[in-house]
Amino acid sequence: EPEVTQTPSHQVTQMGQEVILRCVPISNHLYFYWYRQILGQKVEFLVSFYNNEISEKSEIFDDQFSVERPDGSNFTLKIRSTKLEDSAMYFCASRTTGGAGNTIYFGEGSWLTVV
Amino acid sequence: DAKTTQPPSMDCAEGRAANLPCNHSTISGNEYVYWYRQIHSQGPQYIIHGLKNNETNEMASLIITEDRKSSTLILPHATLRDTAVYYCIVSPGTYKYIFGTGTRLKVLA
């Protein structure tokens, strides 16, 4: 069964450093997402991406965050200058088309620890 | 904010059916009801979704009331591996799902 893959599974970074989280969505999918989950809290929407541009973003997704699809397979989330409060699990997700009846599939996550 | 309301926790005996309720009284006519679960801190796993009719797949059944204001996810024979947080989500359209706090299901041996 096709799946969304994410790397790294766990990253520890110093506060103020840049971090790039990588995702390979399911191959025929066109819509891409990033979510995050702070330990013990809800899964929170960050951003959606379609046709090489951001479709929607949440208040969390400020200027420190950016997303990119650098080639035909990868989808990345960059945090420019990490803060302690960026420590969380980050989930990438994808879906095939935009119809309301289609399903979003999630990766297993990248656990980011900022120290 | 999430448009759904779920009980925070439930217990179920192993081998019995687990019935997880969800209220979505403000659901719009074109919104689907999706169910996901999250085991520990793994990625949310898709279970099932539906619009109006009841749905069944190899994992679960989804019962949606006629007025569509509530639904129930049924795991017919719960096992210990079904212990997870279960999320009911209504999707307004193309771009995103909004997760609530879900129901923490504990399957007891």
CSV table of C-alpha atoms in Angstrom, one decimal:
chain,number,residue,atom,x,y,z
A,1,GLU,CA,0.0,0.0,0.0
A,2,PRO,CA,1.4,3.4,-1.0
A,3,GLU,CA,2.4,5.6,2.0
A,4,VAL,CA,3.7,9.0,2.9
A,5,THR,CA,7.3,8.8,4.1
A,6,GLN,CA,9.0,11.4,6.2
A,7,THR,CA,12.6,12.1,7.2
A,8,PRO,CA,14.2,12.4,9.6
A,9,SER,CA,12.2,10.5,12.2
A,10,HIS,CA,13.8,12.5,14.9
A,11,GLN,CA,15.9,15.6,14.9
A,12,VAL,CA,17.5,17.5,17.7
A,13,THR,CA,18.5,21.1,17.0
A,14,GLN,CA,19.8,24.1,18.8
A,15,MET,CA,17.6,27.1,19.3
A,16,GLY,CA,18.0,29.5,16.4
A,17,GLN,CA,19.1,26.9,13.9
A,18,GLU,CA,17.3,26.2,10.6
A,19,VAL,CA,15.6,22.9,10.2
A,20,ILE,CA,14.3,21.2,7.1
A,21,LEU,CA,11.8,18.4,7.4
A,22,ARG,CA,11.3,16.2,4.3
A,23,CYS,CA,8.3,14.3,3.0
A,24,VAL,CA,7.7,12.1,0.0
A,25,PRO,CA,3.9,12.1,-0.6
A,26,ILE,CA,2.1,9.3,-2.3
A,27,SER,CA,3.1,9.4,-5.9
A,28,ASN,CA,-0.1,10.4,-7.7
A,29,HIS,CA,-1.2,12.9,-5.0
A,30,LEU,CA,-1.6,16.5,-5.8
A,31,TYR,CA,-2.5,18.1,-2.4
A,32,PHE,CA,0.1,18.3,0.4
A,33,TYR,CA,-0.2,19.3,4.0
A,34,TRP,CA,1.9,19.8,7.1
A,35,TYR,CA,0.4,19.4,10.6
A,36,ARG,CA,2.1,19.5,14.0
A,37,GLN,CA,1.4,18.0,17.4
A,38,ILE,CA,3.0,19.3,20.5
A,39,LEU,CA,3.4,16.5,23.1
A,40,GLY,CA,0.0,15.8,24.7
A,41,GLN,CA,-1.9,18.2,22.6
A,42,LYS,CA,-4.1,18.2,19.5
A,43,VAL,CA,-3.0,17.6,15.9
A,44,GLU,CA,-2.9,21.2,14.5
A,45,PHE,CA,-3.1,22.2,10.8
A,46,LEU,CA,-0.2,24.3,9.6
A,47,VAL,CA,-0.4,24.6,5.8
A,48,SER,CA,-1.8,23.1,2.6
A,49,PHE,CA,-0.1,23.2,-0.7
A,50,TYR,CA,-1.4,22.7,-4.3
A,51,ASN,CA,-0.1,23.5,-7.7
A,52,ASN,CA,3.1,24.8,-6.3
A,53,GLU,CA,1.6,27.3,-4.0
A,54,ILE,CA,0.2,27.6,-0.5
A,55,SER,CA,-3.6,27.0,-0.6
A,56,GLU,CA,-4.3,27.8,3.1
A,57,LYS,CA,-2.3,28.4,6.2
A,58,SER,CA,-3.0,28.7,9.9
A,59,GLU,CA,-2.0,31.4,12.3
A,60,ILE,CA,0.8,29.1,13.5
A,61,PHE,CA,2.4,29.2,10.1
A,62,ASP,CA,4.2,32.5,10.4
A,63,ASP,CA,7.2,33.9,8.6
A,64,GLN,CA,9.5,31.5,10.2
A,65,PHE,CA,7.9,28.7,8.3
A,66,SER,CA,8.1,27.9,4.6
A,67,VAL,CA,7.2,25.0,2.4
A,68,GLU,CA,8.6,23.9,-1.0
A,69,ARG,CA,8.2,21.2,-3.5
A,70,PRO,CA,11.8,21.3,-4.9
A,71,ASP,CA,11.3,18.5,-7.3
A,72,GLY,CA,8.6,16.1,-8.5
A,73,SER,CA,8.6,13.9,-5.4
A,74,ASN,CA,9.7,15.8,-2.2
A,75,PHE,CA,7.7,18.3,-0.1
A,76,THR,CA,9.6,20.1,2.6
A,77,LEU,CA,8.9,22.2,5.6
A,78,LYS,CA,11.6,24.7,6.6
A,79,ILE,CA,11.7,26.4,10.0
A,80,ARG,CA,14.1,29.3,9.6
A,81,SER,CA,15.1,30.0,13.2
A,82,THR,CA,13.8,27.4,15.6
A,83,LYS,CA,12.4,28.2,19.0
A,84,LEU,CA,11.9,26.0,22.0
A,85,GLU,CA,8.1,26.0,21.4
A,86,ASP,CA,8.7,24.5,17.9
A,87,SER,CA,9.4,21.2,19.6
A,88,ALA,CA,6.7,18.9,18.3
A,89,MET,CA,5.9,16.0,16.0
A,90,TYR,CA,5.4,17.2,12.5
A,91,PHE,CA,3.2,15.2,10.2
A,92,CYS,CA,3.2,15.4,6.4
A,93,ALA,CA,0.0,14.4,4.6
A,94,SER,CA,-1.2,14.1,1.0
A,95,ARG,CA,-4.4,13.5,-0.9
A,96,THR,CA,-5.1,12.7,-4.5
A,97,THR,CA,-7.6,15.3,-5.6
A,98,GLY,CA,-9.6,18.1,-4.0
A,99,GLY,CA,-13.0,16.6,-3.8
A,100,ALA,CA,-14.6,16.5,-0.4
A,101,GLY,CA,-14.9,12.8,-0.5
A,102,ASN,CA,-11.2,12.1,-0.9
A,103,THR,CA,-9.0,11.0,1.9
A,104,ILE,CA,-5.9,12.6,3.4
A,105,TYR,CA,-3.1,10.1,4.2
A,106,PHE,CA,-0.6,10.9,6.9
A,107,GLY,CA,3.1,10.0,7.3
A,108,GLU,CA,4.5,8.7,10.6
A,109,GLY,CA,5.9,12.0,11.5
A,110,SER,CA,9.2,13.8,12.3
A,111,TRP,CA,9.9,14.5,15.9
A,112,LEU,CA,11.7,17.8,16.3
A,113,THR,CA,13.4,18.6,19.6
A,114,VAL,CA,14.7,22.2,20.0
A,115,VAL,CA,17.2,22.6,22.8
B,1,ASP,CA,-12.2,25.1,15.7
B,2,ALA,CA,-13.2,21.6,15.3
B,3,LYS,CA,-16.9,21.2,14.4
B,4,THR,CA,-17.3,17.9,16.3
B,5,THR,CA,-17.8,16.8,19.9
B,6,GLN,CA,-16.6,13.5,21.2
B,7,PRO,CA,-16.4,12.0,24.7
B,8,PRO,CA,-12.9,12.3,26.0
B,9,SER,CA,-12.5,8.7,26.9
B,10,MET,CA,-14.1,5.3,26.7
B,11,ASP,CA,-13.3,1.7,27.8
B,12,CYS,CA,-14.2,-1.4,25.9
B,13,ALA,CA,-13.7,-5.1,26.7
B,14,GLU,CA,-11.5,-7.0,24.3
B,15,GLY,CA,-13.7,-8.9,21.8
B,16,ARG,CA,-16.7,-6.7,22.3
B,17,ALA,CA,-17.9,-4.0,19.9
B,18,ALA,CA,-16.6,-0.5,20.5
B,19,ASN,CA,-19.1,2.2,19.7
B,20,LEU,CA,-17.6,5.7,19.5
B,21,PRO,CA,-20.1,8.5,19.2
B,22,CYS,CA,-19.6,11.9,17.6
B,23,ASN,CA,-21.8,15.0,17.4
B,24,HIS,CA,-21.5,17.3,14.4
B,25,SER,CA,-24.7,19.3,14.6
B,26,THR,CA,-23.5,22.1,12.4
B,27,ILE,CA,-22.4,19.9,9.5
B,28,SER,CA,-23.1,21.3,6.0
B,29,GLY,CA,-24.7,19.4,3.2
B,30,ASN,CA,-21.5,18.8,1.3
B,31,GLU,CA,-19.3,17.8,4.3
B,32,TYR,CA,-18.2,14.3,4.8
B,33,VAL,CA,-17.6,12.7,8.2
B,34,TYR,CA,-14.1,11.1,8.5
B,35,TRP,CA,-12.7,9.0,11.2
B,36,TYR,CA,-9.0,8.6,12.0
B,37,ARG,CA,-7.1,7.1,14.8
B,38,GLN,CA,-3.8,7.8,16.4
B,39,ILE,CA,-1.8,5.1,18.2
B,40,HIS,CA,0.7,6.6,20.6
B,41,SER,CA,2.3,9.5,18.6
B,42,GLN,CA,2.1,7.8,15.2
B,43,GLY,CA,0.6,9.5,12.3
B,44,PRO,CA,-3.2,9.6,12.1
B,45,GLN,CA,-4.5,6.5,10.4
B,46,TYR,CA,-7.5,6.7,8.2
B,47,ILE,CA,-10.4,4.4,9.2
B,48,ILE,CA,-13.5,5.3,7.2
B,49,HIS,CA,-15.6,8.1,5.9
B,50,GLY,CA,-19.2,8.8,4.7
B,51,LEU,CA,-21.6,11.4,3.6
B,52,LYS,CA,-25.1,10.2,4.3
B,53,ASN,CA,-25.3,6.4,4.1
B,54,ASN,CA,-23.8,4.0,6.5
B,55,GLU,CA,-20.5,2.6,5.4
B,56,THR,CA,-18.5,-0.5,6.2
B,57,ASN,CA,-15.0,-1.6,5.4
B,58,GLU,CA,-12.5,-4.1,6.8
B,59,MET,CA,-11.7,-2.0,9.8
B,60,ALA,CA,-15.0,-0.5,11.0
B,61,SER,CA,-18.6,0.6,10.3
B,62,LEU,CA,-19.8,4.1,10.2
B,63,ILE,CA,-23.4,4.9,11.1
B,64,ILE,CA,-24.6,8.4,10.3
B,65,THR,CA,-28.0,9.5,11.6
B,66,GLU,CA,-30.6,10.6,9.1
B,67,ASP,CA,-30.3,14.3,10.0
B,68,ARG,CA,-26.5,13.9,9.8
B,69,LYS,CA,-26.0,15.6,13.1
B,70,SER,CA,-24.3,12.7,14.7
B,71,SER,CA,-22.5,9.5,13.8
B,72,THR,CA,-21.1,6.4,15.5
B,73,LEU,CA,-17.9,4.5,14.6
B,74,ILE,CA,-18.2,0.8,15.4
B,75,LEU,CA,-15.2,-1.5,15.8
B,76,PRO,CA,-17.0,-4.8,15.7
B,77,HIS,CA,-14.5,-6.9,17.7
B,78,ALA,CA,-12.1,-4.6,19.5
B,79,THR,CA,-8.6,-5.9,20.2
B,80,LEU,CA,-5.8,-4.5,22.4
B,81,ARG,CA,-4.2,-3.1,19.3
B,82,ASP,CA,-7.3,-0.8,18.8
B,83,THR,CA,-6.3,1.2,21.9
B,84,ALA,CA,-5.8,4.7,20.4
B,85,VAL,CA,-7.2,8.2,20.2
B,86,TYR,CA,-10.1,8.3,17.7
B,87,TYR,CA,-10.9,11.5,15.8
B,88,CYS,CA,-14.1,12.4,14.1
B,89,ILE,CA,-13.6,15.1,11.6
B,90,VAL,CA,-16.0,16.9,9.2
B,91,SER,CA,-14.4,18.2,6.2
B,92,PRO,CA,-15.6,21.5,4.7
B,93,GLY,CA,-13.9,20.9,1.4
B,94,THR,CA,-10.6,20.7,-0.4
B,95,TYR,CA,-7.9,21.9,1.8
B,96,LYS,CA,-7.7,20.8,5.4
B,97,TYR,CA,-9.0,18.7,8.2
B,98,ILE,CA,-9.4,20.2,11.7
B,99,PHE,CA,-8.7,17.8,14.5
B,100,GLY,CA,-10.5,18.0,17.8
B,101,THR,CA,-9.4,16.3,21.0
B,102,GLY,CA,-10.8,12.9,20.0
B,103,THR,CA,-11.9,10.0,22.2
B,104,ARG,CA,-9.2,8.0,24.0
B,105,LEU,CA,-10.3,4.4,23.6
B,106,LYS,CA,-8.8,1.9,26.0
B,107,VAL,CA,-9.5,-1.8,25.2
B,108,LEU,CA,-9.3,-3.9,28.3
B,109,ALA,CA,-8.1,-7.5,28.4
